[in-house]
JSON list of C-alpha atoms in Angstrom, two decimals:
[
{"chain": "A", "resi": 268, "resn": "ARG", "atom": "CA", "xyz": [0.34, -0.58, 0.21]},
{"chain": "A", "resi": 269, "resn": "VAL", "atom": "CA", "xyz": [0.41, 3.79, -1.09]},
{"chain": "A", "resi": 270, "resn": "ASP", "atom": "CA", "xyz": [-0.14, 6.59, 0.99]},
{"chain": "A", "resi": 271, "resn": "GLY", "atom": "CA", "xyz": [-3.30, 3.92, 2.00]},
{"chain": "A", "resi": 272, "resn": "ARG", "atom": "CA", "xyz": [-4.09, 2.36, -1.82]},
{"chain": "A", "resi": 273, "resn": "GLN", "atom": "CA", "xyz": [-4.35, -0.93, -3.02]},
{"chain": "A", "resi": 274, "resn": "ILE", "atom": "CA", "xyz": [-1.26, -0.75, -5.83]},
{"chain": "A", "resi": 275, "resn": "LYS", "atom": "CA", "xyz": [-1.24, -3.88, -7.51]},
{"chain": "A", "resi": 276, "resn": "TYR", "atom": "CA", "xyz": [1.69, -4.67, -9.46]},
{"chain": "A", "resi": 277, "resn": "ASN", "atom": "CA", "xyz": [2.02, -6.73, -12.43]},
{"chain": "A", "resi": 278, "resn": "LYS", "atom": "CA", "xyz": [5.24, -9.32, -12.47]},
{"chain": "A", "resi": 279, "resn": "TYR", "atom": "CA", "xyz": [4.24, -9.63, -16.99]},
{"chain": "A", "resi": 280, "resn": "GLU", "atom": "CA", "xyz": [3.26, -6.94, -19.98]},
{"chain": "A", "resi": 281, "resn": "TYR", "atom": "CA", "xyz": [1.39, -7.98, -22.54]},
{"chain": "A", "resi": 282, "resn": "TYR", "atom": "CA", "xyz": [0.71, -5.32, -25.79]},
{"chain": "A", "resi": 283, "resn": "MET", "atom": "CA", "xyz": [-1.12, -6.36, -28.73]},
{"chain": "A", "resi": 284, "resn": "LEU", "atom": "CA", "xyz": [1.27, -4.26, -31.33]},
{"chain": "A", "resi": 285, "resn": "ASN", "atom": "CA", "xyz": [-0.38, -3.27, -35.05]},
{"chain": "A", "resi": 286, "resn": "LYS", "atom": "CA", "xyz": [3.34, -2.91, -36.45]},
{"chain": "A", "resi": 287, "resn": "PRO", "atom": "CA", "xyz": [4.31, -0.35, -38.67]},
{"chain": "A", "resi": 288, "resn": "LYS", "atom": "CA", "xyz": [7.35, -0.91, -41.55]},
{"chain": "A", "resi": 289, "resn": "GLY", "atom": "CA", "xyz": [10.30, 0.20, -40.53]},
{"chain": "A", "resi": 290, "resn": "PHE", "atom": "CA", "xyz": [10.34, -1.62, -37.44]},
{"chain": "A", "resi": 291, "resn": "VAL", "atom": "CA", "xyz": [12.94, -4.67, -36.84]},
{"chain": "A", "resi": 292, "resn": "SER", "atom": "CA", "xyz": [11.57, -7.60, -34.29]},
{"chain": "A", "resi": 293, "resn": "ALA", "atom": "CA", "xyz": [14.21, -7.13, -31.95]},
{"chain": "A", "resi": 294, "resn": "THR", "atom": "CA", "xyz": [15.12, -5.61, -28.32]},
{"chain": "A", "resi": 295, "resn": "THR", "atom": "CA", "xyz": [17.89, -3.15, -30.11]},
{"chain": "A", "resi": 296, "resn": "ASP", "atom": "CA", "xyz": [19.18, -2.97, -33.40]},
{"chain": "A", "resi": 297, "resn": "ARG", "atom": "CA", "xyz": [22.15, -0.29, -34.41]},
{"chain": "A", "resi": 298, "resn": "GLU", "atom": "CA", "xyz": [20.23, 0.91, -37.09]},
{"chain": "A", "resi": 299, "resn": "HIS", "atom": "CA", "xyz": [17.13, 0.34, -37.56]},
{"chain": "A", "resi": 300, "resn": "LYS", "atom": "CA", "xyz": [14.43, 1.56, -34.13]},
{"chain": "A", "resi": 301, "resn": "THR", "atom": "CA", "xyz": [12.96, -1.91, -32.42]},
{"chain": "A", "resi": 302, "resn": "VAL", "atom": "CA", "xyz": [8.82, -2.72, -32.40]},
{"chain": "A", "resi": 303, "resn": "VAL", "atom": "CA", "xyz": [10.03, -2.53, -28.42]},
{"chain": "A", "resi": 304, "resn": "ASP", "atom": "CA", "xyz": [11.20, 1.34, -28.49]},
{"chain": "A", "resi": 305, "resn": "ILE", "atom": "CA", "xyz": [8.09, 2.43, -29.63]},
{"chain": "A", "resi": 306, "resn": "ILE", "atom": "CA", "xyz": [6.19, 0.59, -26.00]},
{"chain": "A", "resi": 307, "resn": "SER", "atom": "CA", "xyz": [7.01, 3.78, -24.49]},
{"chain": "A", "resi": 308, "resn": "SER", "atom": "CA", "xyz": [4.64, 3.90, -21.89]},
{"chain": "A", "resi": 309, "resn": "SER", "atom": "CA", "xyz": [6.03, 0.97, -20.00]},
{"chain": "A", "resi": 310, "resn": "GLU", "atom": "CA", "xyz": [8.39, 1.36, -17.63]},
{"chain": "A", "resi": 311, "resn": "LYS", "atom": "CA", "xyz": [9.94, -2.30, -17.99]},
{"chain": "A", "resi": 312, "resn": "LYS", "atom": "CA", "xyz": [12.91, -3.42, -19.41]},
{"chain": "A", "resi": 313, "resn": "ASP", "atom": "CA", "xyz": [12.07, -6.47, -20.20]},
{"chain": "A", "resi": 314, "resn": "LEU", "atom": "CA", "xyz": [10.20, -6.39, -23.15]},
{"chain": "A", "resi": 315, "resn": "PHE", "atom": "CA", "xyz": [10.15, -8.03, -25.93]},
{"chain": "A", "resi": 316, "resn": "PRO", "atom": "CA", "xyz": [8.64, -9.82, -29.70]},
{"chain": "A", "resi": 317, "resn": "VAL", "atom": "CA", "xyz": [7.34, -13.02, -29.74]},
{"chain": "A", "resi": 318, "resn": "GLY", "atom": "CA", "xyz": [8.46, -13.60, -33.13]},
{"chain": "A", "resi": 319, "resn": "ARG", "atom": "CA", "xyz": [9.08, -11.84, -35.95]},
{"chain": "A", "resi": 320, "resn": "LEU", "atom": "CA", "xyz": [8.20, -10.04, -38.59]},
{"chain": "A", "resi": 321, "resn": "ASP", "atom": "CA", "xyz": [10.55, -8.77, -41.86]},
{"chain": "A", "resi": 322, "resn": "ILE", "atom": "CA", "xyz": [10.67, -5.42, -41.72]},
{"chain": "A", "resi": 323, "resn": "ASP", "atom": "CA", "xyz": [8.33, -4.32, -43.93]},
{"chain": "A", "resi": 324, "resn": "THR", "atom": "CA", "xyz": [5.35, -6.43, -43.29]},
{"chain": "A", "resi": 325, "resn": "GLU", "atom": "CA", "xyz": [3.84, -4.62, -40.76]},
{"chain": "A", "resi": 326, "resn": "GLY", "atom": "CA", "xyz": [1.02, -6.22, -39.04]},
{"chain": "A", "resi": 327, "resn": "LEU", "atom": "CA", "xyz": [0.00, -8.35, -34.86]},
{"chain": "A", "resi": 328, "resn": "LEU", "atom": "CA", "xyz": [2.86, -8.04, -32.68]},
{"chain": "A", "resi": 329, "resn": "LEU", "atom": "CA", "xyz": [2.61, -9.56, -29.34]},
{"chain": "A", "resi": 330, "resn": "ILE", "atom": "CA", "xyz": [5.24, -7.76, -26.85]},
{"chain": "A", "resi": 331, "resn": "THR", "atom": "CA", "xyz": [5.38, -9.12, -23.65]},
{"chain": "A", "resi": 332, "resn": "ASN", "atom": "CA", "xyz": [8.46, -10.37, -20.76]},
{"chain": "A", "resi": 333, "resn": "ASP", "atom": "CA", "xyz": [6.55, -13.74, -20.27]},
{"chain": "A", "resi": 334, "resn": "GLY", "atom": "CA", "xyz": [9.05, -16.56, -21.77]},
{"chain": "A", "resi": 335, "resn": "GLU", "atom": "CA", "xyz": [7.00, -19.30, -20.77]},
{"chain": "A", "resi": 336, "resn": "LEU", "atom": "CA", "xyz": [4.49, -17.75, -22.86]},
{"chain": "A", "resi": 337, "resn": "ALA", "atom": "CA", "xyz": [6.26, -17.19, -25.60]},
{"chain": "A", "resi": 338, "resn": "HIS", "atom": "CA", "xyz": [9.06, -20.60, -25.82]},
{"chain": "A", "resi": 339, "resn": "ARG", "atom": "CA", "xyz": [4.95, -22.56, -26.26]},
{"chain": "A", "resi": 340, "resn": "LEU", "atom": "CA", "xyz": [3.64, -20.00, -29.01]},
{"chain": "A", "resi": 341, "resn": "LEU", "atom": "CA", "xyz": [7.19, -20.57, -30.91]},
{"chain": "A", "resi": 342, "resn": "ALA", "atom": "CA", "xyz": [8.71, -24.40, -30.05]},
{"chain": "A", "resi": 343, "resn": "PRO", "atom": "CA", "xyz": [8.32, -25.16, -34.08]},
{"chain": "A", "resi": 344, "resn": "LYS", "atom": "CA", "xyz": [6.33, -28.54, -32.74]},
{"chain": "A", "resi": 345, "resn": "ASN", "atom": "CA", "xyz": [3.67, -26.89, -31.52]},
{"chain": "A", "resi": 346, "resn": "HIS", "atom": "CA", "xyz": [3.31, -25.68, -35.52]},
{"chain": "A", "resi": 347, "resn": "VAL", "atom": "CA", "xyz": [0.87, -22.36, -33.94]},
{"chain": "A", "resi": 348, "resn": "GLU", "atom": "CA", "xyz": [-1.43, -20.84, -36.09]},
{"chain": "A", "resi": 349, "resn": "LYS", "atom": "CA", "xyz": [-0.11, -17.49, -38.10]},
{"chain": "A", "resi": 350, "resn": "THR", "atom": "CA", "xyz": [-2.55, -15.88, -40.85]},
{"chain": "A", "resi": 351, "resn": "TYR", "atom": "CA", "xyz": [-1.10, -13.40, -43.29]},
{"chain": "A", "resi": 352, "resn": "TYR", "atom": "CA", "xyz": [-3.58, -10.76, -45.56]},
{"chain": "A", "resi": 353, "resn": "VAL", "atom": "CA", "xyz": [-0.88, -11.23, -48.60]},
{"chain": "A", "resi": 354, "resn": "GLU", "atom": "CA", "xyz": [-1.28, -9.22, -51.61]},
{"chain": "A", "resi": 355, "resn": "VAL", "atom": "CA", "xyz": [0.59, -10.36, -54.57]},
{"chain": "A", "resi": 356, "resn": "SER", "atom": "CA", "xyz": [1.72, -9.49, -57.81]},
{"chain": "A", "resi": 357, "resn": "GLY", "atom": "CA", "xyz": [-0.07, -12.43, -60.39]},
{"chain": "A", "resi": 358, "resn": "ILE", "atom": "CA", "xyz": [-3.30, -14.58, -59.63]},
{"chain": "A", "resi": 359, "resn": "LEU", "atom": "CA", "xyz": [-4.02, -17.02, -57.92]},
{"chain": "A", "resi": 360, "resn": "ASP", "atom": "CA", "xyz": [-6.05, -19.61, -58.25]},
{"chain": "A", "resi": 361, "resn": "ASP", "atom": "CA", "xyz": [-7.67, -23.31, -57.47]},
{"chain": "A", "resi": 362, "resn": "ALA", "atom": "CA", "xyz": [-4.43, -24.69, -58.76]},
{"chain": "A", "resi": 363, "resn": "ASP", "atom": "CA", "xyz": [-2.20, -22.83, -56.60]},
{"chain": "A", "resi": 364, "resn": "VAL", "atom": "CA", "xyz": [-5.23, -22.67, -53.01]},
{"chain": "A", "resi": 365, "resn": "ASP", "atom": "CA", "xyz": [-4.84, -26.99, -53.99]},
{"chain": "A", "resi": 366, "resn": "ALA", "atom": "CA", "xyz": [-0.13, -26.57, -54.27]},
{"chain": "A", "resi": 367, "resn": "VAL", "atom": "CA", "xyz": [-0.22, -25.15, -50.76]},
{"chain": "A", "resi": 368, "resn": "GLU", "atom": "CA", "xyz": [-2.99, -27.41, -49.02]},
{"chain": "A", "resi": 369, "resn": "LYS", "atom": "CA", "xyz": [-0.27, -29.54, -50.11]},
{"chain": "A", "resi": 370, "resn": "GLY", "atom": "CA", "xyz": [2.69, -28.36, -48.82]},
{"chain": "A", "resi": 371, "resn": "LEU", "atom": "CA", "xyz": [5.95, -26.38, -51.16]},
{"chain": "A", "resi": 372, "resn": "ASP", "atom": "CA", "xyz": [8.92, -27.22, -51.95]},
{"chain": "A", "resi": 373, "resn": "ILE", "atom": "CA", "xyz": [11.13, -23.73, -50.24]},
{"chain": "A", "resi": 374, "resn": "GLY", "atom": "CA", "xyz": [14.00, -25.11, -50.96]},
{"chain": "A", "resi": 375, "resn": "GLU", "atom": "CA", "xyz": [13.73, -26.51, -46.84]},
{"chain": "A", "resi": 376, "resn": "GLU", "atom": "CA", "xyz": [14.84, -30.26, -45.54]},
{"chain": "A", "resi": 377, "resn": "LYS", "atom": "CA", "xyz": [10.85, -30.83, -45.49]},
{"chain": "A", "resi": 378, "resn": "ASN", "atom": "CA", "xyz": [7.81, -29.51, -47.41]},
{"chain": "A", "resi": 379, "resn": "THR", "atom": "CA", "xyz": [5.47, -27.52, -45.71]},
{"chain": "A", "resi": 380, "resn": "ILE", "atom": "CA", "xyz": [3.47, -28.09, -43.51]},
{"chain": "A", "resi": 381, "resn": "PRO", "atom": "CA", "xyz": [-0.19, -27.93, -45.27]},
{"chain": "A", "resi": 382, "resn": "ALA", "atom": "CA", "xyz": [-1.11, -24.62, -44.48]},
{"chain": "A", "resi": 383, "resn": "LYS", "atom": "CA", "xyz": [-4.59, -22.87, -45.99]},
{"chain": "A", "resi": 384, "resn": "MET", "atom": "CA", "xyz": [-5.46, -19.71, -48.61]},
{"chain": "A", "resi": 385, "resn": "GLU", "atom": "CA", "xyz": [-8.35, -18.16, -49.03]},
{"chain": "A", "resi": 386, "resn": "ILE", "atom": "CA", "xyz": [-8.40, -15.58, -52.64]},
{"chain": "A", "resi": 387, "resn": "LEU", "atom": "CA", "xyz": [-10.13, -12.62, -51.54]},
{"chain": "A", "resi": 388, "resn": "LYS", "atom": "CA", "xyz": [-9.37, -11.15, -54.77]},
{"chain": "A", "resi": 389, "resn": "THR", "atom": "CA", "xyz": [-7.74, -11.12, -58.71]},
{"chain": "A", "resi": 390, "resn": "ASP", "atom": "CA", "xyz": [-7.77, -8.58, -61.24]},
{"chain": "A", "resi": 391, "resn": "ILE", "atom": "CA", "xyz": [-6.52, -10.04, -63.95]},
{"chain": "A", "resi": 392, "resn": "GLN", "atom": "CA", "xyz": [-6.38, -6.68, -65.92]},
{"chain": "A", "resi": 393, "resn": "ASN", "atom": "CA", "xyz": [-3.48, -4.99, -63.56]},
{"chain": "A", "resi": 394, "resn": "ASN", "atom": "CA", "xyz": [-2.04, -8.86, -62.84]},
{"chain": "A", "resi": 395, "resn": "ILE", "atom": "CA", "xyz": [-2.65, -8.20, -59.05]},
{"chain": "A", "resi": 396, "resn": "SER", "atom": "CA", "xyz": [-4.21, -11.47, -56.37]},
{"chain": "A", "resi": 397, "resn": "SER", "atom": "CA", "xyz": [-4.64, -11.00, -52.64]},
{"chain": "A", "resi": 398, "resn": "CYS", "atom": "CA", "xyz": [-5.43, -13.77, -49.97]},
{"chain": "A", "resi": 399, "resn": "TYR", "atom": "CA", "xyz": [-5.39, -14.43, -46.28]},
{"chain": "A", "resi": 400, "resn": "LEU", "atom": "CA", "xyz": [-3.11, -17.15, -45.79]},
{"chain": "A", "resi": 401, "resn": "THR", "atom": "CA", "xyz": [-3.05, -19.17, -42.91]},
{"chain": "A", "resi": 402, "resn": "ILE", "atom": "CA", "xyz": [0.15, -20.51, -41.69]},
{"chain": "A", "resi": 403, "resn": "HIS", "atom": "CA", "xyz": [1.92, -23.14, -39.47]},
{"chain": "A", "resi": 404, "resn": "GLU", "atom": "CA", "xyz": [5.43, -22.84, -38.95]},
{"chain": "A", "resi": 405, "resn": "GLY", "atom": "CA", "xyz": [7.58, -19.45, -39.00]},
{"chain": "A", "resi": 406, "resn": "LYS", "atom": "CA", "xyz": [10.61, -19.94, -41.05]},
{"chain": "A", "resi": 407, "resn": "PHE", "atom": "CA", "xyz": [12.10, -17.04, -42.26]},
{"chain": "A", "resi": 408, "resn": "HIS", "atom": "CA", "xyz": [10.64, -15.76, -45.40]},
{"chain": "A", "resi": 409, "resn": "GLN", "atom": "CA", "xyz": [8.19, -18.20, -45.85]},
{"chain": "A", "resi": 410, "resn": "VAL", "atom": "CA", "xyz": [5.03, -16.40, -47.23]},
{"chain": "A", "resi": 411, "resn": "LYS", "atom": "CA", "xyz": [7.35, -14.42, -49.82]},
{"chain": "A", "resi": 412, "resn": "ARG", "atom": "CA", "xyz": [9.16, -18.25, -50.60]},
{"chain": "A", "resi": 413, "resn": "MET", "atom": "CA", "xyz": [5.82, -20.01, -50.52]},
{"chain": "A", "resi": 414, "resn": "MET", "atom": "CA", "xyz": [4.03, -17.08, -53.26]},
{"chain": "A", "resi": 415, "resn": "LYS", "atom": "CA", "xyz": [7.48, -17.06, -54.72]},
{"chain": "A", "resi": 416, "resn": "LYS", "atom": "CA", "xyz": [7.28, -21.28, -55.70]},
{"chain": "A", "resi": 417, "resn": "LEU", "atom": "CA", "xyz": [3.97, -20.86, -57.08]},
{"chain": "A", "resi": 418, "resn": "GLY", "atom": "CA", "xyz": [5.55, -18.00, -59.60]},
{"chain": "A", "resi": 419, "resn": "LYS", "atom": "CA", "xyz": [4.19, -14.85, -57.92]},
{"chain": "A", "resi": 420, "resn": "THR", "atom": "CA", "xyz": [5.90, -11.91, -55.60]},
{"chain": "A", "resi": 421, "resn": "VAL", "atom": "CA", "xyz": [4.26, -10.45, -52.81]},
{"chain": "A", "resi": 422, "resn": "THR", "atom": "CA", "xyz": [3.47, -6.64, -52.34]},
{"chain": "A", "resi": 423, "resn": "TYR", "atom": "CA", "xyz": [2.33, -6.67, -49.16]},
{"chain": "A", "resi": 424, "resn": "LEU", "atom": "CA", "xyz": [2.36, -8.07, -46.50]},
{"chain": "A", "resi": 425, "resn": "LYS", "atom": "CA", "xyz": [0.39, -7.92, -43.11]},
{"chain": "A", "resi": 426, "resn": "ARG", "atom": "CA", "xyz": [0.04, -10.30, -40.44]},
{"chain": "A", "resi": 427, "resn": "VAL", "atom": "CA", "xyz": [-4.16, -10.34, -38.76]},
{"chain": "A", "resi": 428, "resn": "SER", "atom": "CA", "xyz": [-3.86, -13.24, -36.16]},
{"chain": "A", "resi": 429, "resn": "MET", "atom": "CA", "xyz": [-1.16, -15.27, -34.28]},
{"chain": "A", "resi": 430, "resn": "GLY", "atom": "CA", "xyz": [-3.38, -18.31, -32.67]},
{"chain": "A", "resi": 431, "resn": "SER", "atom": "CA", "xyz": [-6.45, -17.57, -30.33]},
{"chain": "A", "resi": 432, "resn": "LEU", "atom": "CA", "xyz": [-5.15, -13.73, -30.72]},
{"chain": "A", "resi": 433, "resn": "ILE", "atom": "CA", "xyz": [-6.09, -11.08, -33.21]},
{"chain": "A", "resi": 434, "resn": "LEU", "atom": "CA", "xyz": [-5.53, -8.25, -35.10]},
{"chain": "A", "resi": 435, "resn": "ASP", "atom": "CA", "xyz": [-7.93, -5.65, -33.29]},
{"chain": "A", "resi": 436, "resn": "SER", "atom": "CA", "xyz": [-9.41, -3.39, -35.97]},
{"chain": "A", "resi": 437, "resn": "LYS", "atom": "CA", "xyz": [-9.56, 0.06, -34.59]},
{"chain": "A", "resi": 438, "resn": "LEU", "atom": "CA", "xyz": [-5.64, -0.32, -33.60]},
{"chain": "A", "resi": 439, "resn": "LYS", "atom": "CA", "xyz": [-4.01, 0.90, -35.84]},
{"chain": "A", "resi": 440, "resn": "LYS", "atom": "CA", "xyz": [-1.23, 1.13, -37.68]},
{"chain": "A", "resi": 441, "resn": "GLY", "atom": "CA", "xyz": [2.61, 2.06, -35.25]},
{"chain": "A", "resi": 442, "resn": "ASN", "atom": "CA", "xyz": [-0.49, 1.63, -32.50]},
{"chain": "A", "resi": 443, "resn": "TYR", "atom": "CA", "xyz": [-0.24, -0.51, -29.37]},
{"chain": "A", "resi": 444, "resn": "ARG", "atom": "CA", "xyz": [-2.71, -1.27, -26.61]},
{"chain": "A", "resi": 445, "resn": "LYS", "atom": "CA", "xyz": [-2.64, -3.54, -23.49]},
{"chain": "A", "resi": 446, "resn": "LEU", "atom": "CA", "xyz": [-3.85, -6.44, -24.27]},
{"chain": "A", "resi": 447, "resn": "THR", "atom": "CA", "xyz": [-7.39, -7.16, -22.58]},
{"chain": "A", "resi": 448, "resn": "GLU", "atom": "CA", "xyz": [-7.49, -10.12, -19.79]},
{"chain": "A", "resi": 449, "resn": "GLN", "atom": "CA", "xyz": [-9.46, -12.27, -21.52]},
{"chain": "A", "resi": 450, "resn": "GLU", "atom": "CA", "xyz": [-7.70, -11.71, -24.72]},
{"chain": "A", "resi": 451, "resn": "ILE", "atom": "CA", "xyz": [-4.16, -13.07, -21.62]},
{"chain": "A", "resi": 452, "resn": "ILE", "atom": "CA", "xyz": [-6.56, -15.72, -20.58]},
{"chain": "A", "resi": 453, "resn": "GLU", "atom": "CA", "xyz": [-6.98, -17.26, -24.46]},
{"chain": "A", "resi": 454, "resn": "LEU", "atom": "CA", "xyz": [-3.87, -17.24, -24.87]},
{"chain": "A", "resi": 455, "resn": "LYS", "atom": "CA", "xyz": [-1.90, -18.65, -22.74]},
{"chain": "A", "resi": 456, "resn": "LYS", "atom": "CA", "xyz": [-4.45, -21.45, -23.14]},
{"chain": "A", "resi": 457, "resn": "TYR", "atom": "CA", "xyz": [-4.06, -22.04, -26.38]},
{"chain": "A", "resi": 458, "resn": "GLY", "atom": "CA", "xyz": [-0.71, -22.38, -25.94]},
{"chain": "A", "resi": 459, "resn": "HIS", "atom": "CA", "xyz": [-0.75, -25.02, -23.10]},
{"chain": "A", "resi": 460, "resn": "ALA", "atom": "CA", "xyz": [-3.20, -26.88, -25.26]},
{"chain": "A", "resi": 461, "resn": "LEU", "atom": "CA", "xyz": [-0.86, -26.78, -27.79]},
{"chain": "A", "resi": 462, "resn": "GLY", "atom": "CA", "xyz": [1.88, -27.99, -25.75]},
{"chain": "A", "resi": 463, "resn": "MET", "atom": "CA", "xyz": [-0.09, -30.59, -24.53]},
{"chain": "A", "resi": 464, "resn": "ALA", "atom": "CA", "xyz": [-1.75, -32.65, -27.68]},
{"chain": "A", "resi": 465, "resn": "PHE", "atom": "CA", "xyz": [1.57, -32.05, -29.09]},
{"chain": "A", "resi": 466, "resn": "GLN", "atom": "CA", "xyz": [3.74, -33.49, -26.67]},
{"chain": "A", "resi": 467, "resn": "ILE", "atom": "CA", "xyz": [1.09, -36.11, -26.35]},
{"chain": "A", "resi": 468, "resn": "THR", "atom": "CA", "xyz": [0.31, -37.08, -29.37]},
{"chain": "A", "resi": 469, "resn": "ASP", "atom": "CA", "xyz": [4.67, -37.68, -29.44]},
{"chain": "A", "resi": 470, "resn": "ASP", "atom": "CA", "xyz": [3.63, -40.05, -26.96]},
{"chain": "A", "resi": 471, "resn": "ILE", "atom": "CA", "xyz": [1.32, -41.95, -29.51]},
{"chain": "A", "resi": 472, "resn": "MET", "atom": "CA", "xyz": [3.96, -41.91, -32.29]},
{"chain": "A", "resi": 473, "resn": "ASP", "atom": "CA", "xyz": [6.76, -42.96, -29.17]},
{"chain": "A", "resi": 474, "resn": "TYR", "atom": "CA", "xyz": [4.03, -45.67, -28.32]},
{"chain": "A", "resi": 475, "resn": "ARG", "atom": "CA", "xyz": [3.14, -46.58, -32.03]},
{"chain": "A", "resi": 476, "resn": "GLU", "atom": "CA", "xyz": [6.98, -47.71, -32.95]},
{"chain": "A", "resi": 477, "resn": "THR", "atom": "CA", "xyz": [7.34, -49.87, -30.12]},
{"chain": "A", "resi": 478, "resn": "THR", "atom": "CA", "xyz": [4.16, -51.84, -30.48]},
{"chain": "A", "resi": 479, "resn": "GLU", "atom": "CA", "xyz": [5.63, -51.58, -34.62]},
{"chain": "A", "resi": 480, "resn": "THR", "atom": "CA", "xyz": [8.88, -52.18, -33.95]},
{"chain": "A", "resi": 481, "resn": "THR", "atom": "CA", "xyz": [8.76, -55.21, -30.98]},
{"chain": "A", "resi": 482, "resn": "GLY", "atom": "CA", "xyz": [5.45, -56.21, -31.17]},
{"chain": "A", "resi": 483, "resn": "LYS", "atom": "CA", "xyz": [5.48, -55.36, -27.65]},
{"chain": "A", "resi": 484, "resn": "PRO", "atom": "CA", "xyz": [3.15, -52.18, -26.61]},
{"chain": "A", "resi": 485, "resn": "VAL", "atom": "CA", "xyz": [4.52, -50.00, -23.58]},
{"chain": "A", "resi": 486, "resn": "GLY", "atom": "CA", "xyz": [1.52, -50.73, -22.45]},
{"chain": "A", "resi": 487, "resn": "ASN", "atom": "CA", "xyz": [-1.97, -52.76, -22.57]},
{"chain": "A", "resi": 488, "resn": "ASP", "atom": "CA", "xyz": [-3.74, -50.64, -24.36]},
{"chain": "A", "resi": 489, "resn": "LEU", "atom": "CA", "xyz": [-3.36, -46.91, -26.47]},
{"chain": "A", "resi": 490, "resn": "ARG", "atom": "CA", "xyz": [-4.87, -45.39, -23.57]},
{"chain": "A", "resi": 491, "resn": "GLU", "atom": "CA", "xyz": [-2.57, -46.99, -20.99]},
{"chain": "A", "resi": 492, "resn": "GLY", "atom": "CA", "xyz": [0.31, -46.23, -22.62]},
{"chain": "A", "resi": 493, "resn": "LEU", "atom": "CA", "xyz": [-0.51, -42.86, -22.89]},
{"chain": "A", "resi": 494, "resn": "LEU", "atom": "CA", "xyz": [-1.45, -42.07, -19.28]},
{"chain": "A", "resi": 495, "resn": "THR", "atom": "CA", "xyz": [2.22, -43.13, -17.96]},
{"chain": "A", "resi": 496, "resn": "TYR", "atom": "CA", "xyz": [2.58, -39.82, -19.15]},
{"chain": "A", "resi": 497, "resn": "PRO", "atom": "CA", "xyz": [3.78, -37.36, -16.75]},
{"chain": "A", "resi": 498, "resn": "LEU", "atom": "CA", "xyz": [2.36, -34.45, -17.66]},
{"chain": "A", "resi": 499, "resn": "LEU", "atom": "CA", "xyz": [-1.12, -35.34, -17.90]},
{"chain": "A", "resi": 500, "resn": "SER", "atom": "CA", "xyz": [-1.01, -35.90, -14.77]},
{"chain": "A", "resi": 501, "resn": "ILE", "atom": "CA", "xyz": [-0.89, -31.29, -14.59]},
{"chain": "A", "resi": 502, "resn": "VAL", "atom": "CA", "xyz": [-4.89, -32.91, -15.86]},
{"chain": "A", "resi": 503, "resn": "ASN", "atom": "CA", "xyz": [-7.75, -33.32, -14.72]},
{"chain": "A", "resi": 504, "resn": "ASP", "atom": "CA", "xyz": [-10.03, -36.58, -15.37]},
{"chain": "A", "resi": 505, "resn": "GLY", "atom": "CA", "xyz": [-12.74, -35.25, -17.50]},
{"chain": "A", "resi": 506, "resn": "ASN", "atom": "CA", "xyz": [-10.23, -32.88, -19.48]},
{"chain": "A", "resi": 507, "resn": "LYS", "atom": "CA", "xyz": [-7.74, -36.54, -19.69]},
{"chain": "A", "resi": 508, "resn": "ASP", "atom": "CA", "xyz": [-10.90, -38.47, -21.73]},
{"chain": "A", "resi": 509, "resn": "LYS", "atom": "CA", "xyz": [-11.11, -35.51, -23.66]},
{"chain": "A", "resi": 510, "resn": "LEU", "atom": "CA", "xyz": [-8.00, -34.88, -24.98]},
{"chain": "A", "resi": 511, "resn": "LEU", "atom": "CA", "xyz": [-7.88, -39.19, -25.66]},
{"chain": "A", "resi": 512, "resn": "GLU", "atom": "CA", "xyz": [-10.89, -38.75, -27.09]},
{"chain": "A", "resi": 513, "resn": "ASP", "atom": "CA", "xyz": [-9.83, -36.13, -29.03]},
{"chain": "A", "resi": 514, "resn": "ILE", "atom": "CA", "xyz": [-6.81, -37.73, -29.97]},
{"chain": "A", "resi": 515, "resn": "LYS", "atom": "CA", "xyz": [-7.69, -41.09, -30.71]},
{"chain": "A", "resi": 516, "resn": "GLY", "atom": "CA", "xyz": [-8.20, -40.81, -34.99]},
{"chain": "A", "resi": 517, "resn": "LEU", "atom": "CA", "xyz": [-4.14, -39.39, -35.28]}
]
């Protein structure tokens, strides 16, 4: 208490930024201003961007000092869903949609994970198109490389969502605001559920490999094998059963 007033201390802060072009997704940089520089109202010295957007890319960026949440959202195996609004030179068509859904060879060891494209507009006369592209990875310049593989060139790129967090349509370019309590709750639930689901999926794969290789499953059945996983001890039985039911078809 200070002067009889209750002072609330928040260990973590969460900001939604509508990133403008010209800022780098970093905490410090010798040549350019950073996205953290924009968060002028915070006294926290440990804020950082969760993930990165290219210097010429706009849109949703989460700024926080919550390392655990950031880890859950950035862990490659969690495949957090990210949606971008994309404008390209070239005409997008159904064949491109199908190619994206199957996965593209963009020069990596593996093809991209199947993604989703929703074509919004095509202008044959001016040879331009726009779409929403939802991906589950964060490879270097991934959206631009995917479009290049399709024979298109990205002319404008803006991220509009990441996991459960959706860019506030009222938030002007270069502006930011604190996340609402509900947004924080939903984001943490999303990150936690993803981490749990993929760890359980890994356990399923291990179980299947053990069964196929040795003919001797690690438990009497798949359910018993899964329930030995330590992480499940933090989930109550009702949620556990639902999770197992949801992933039965994997």
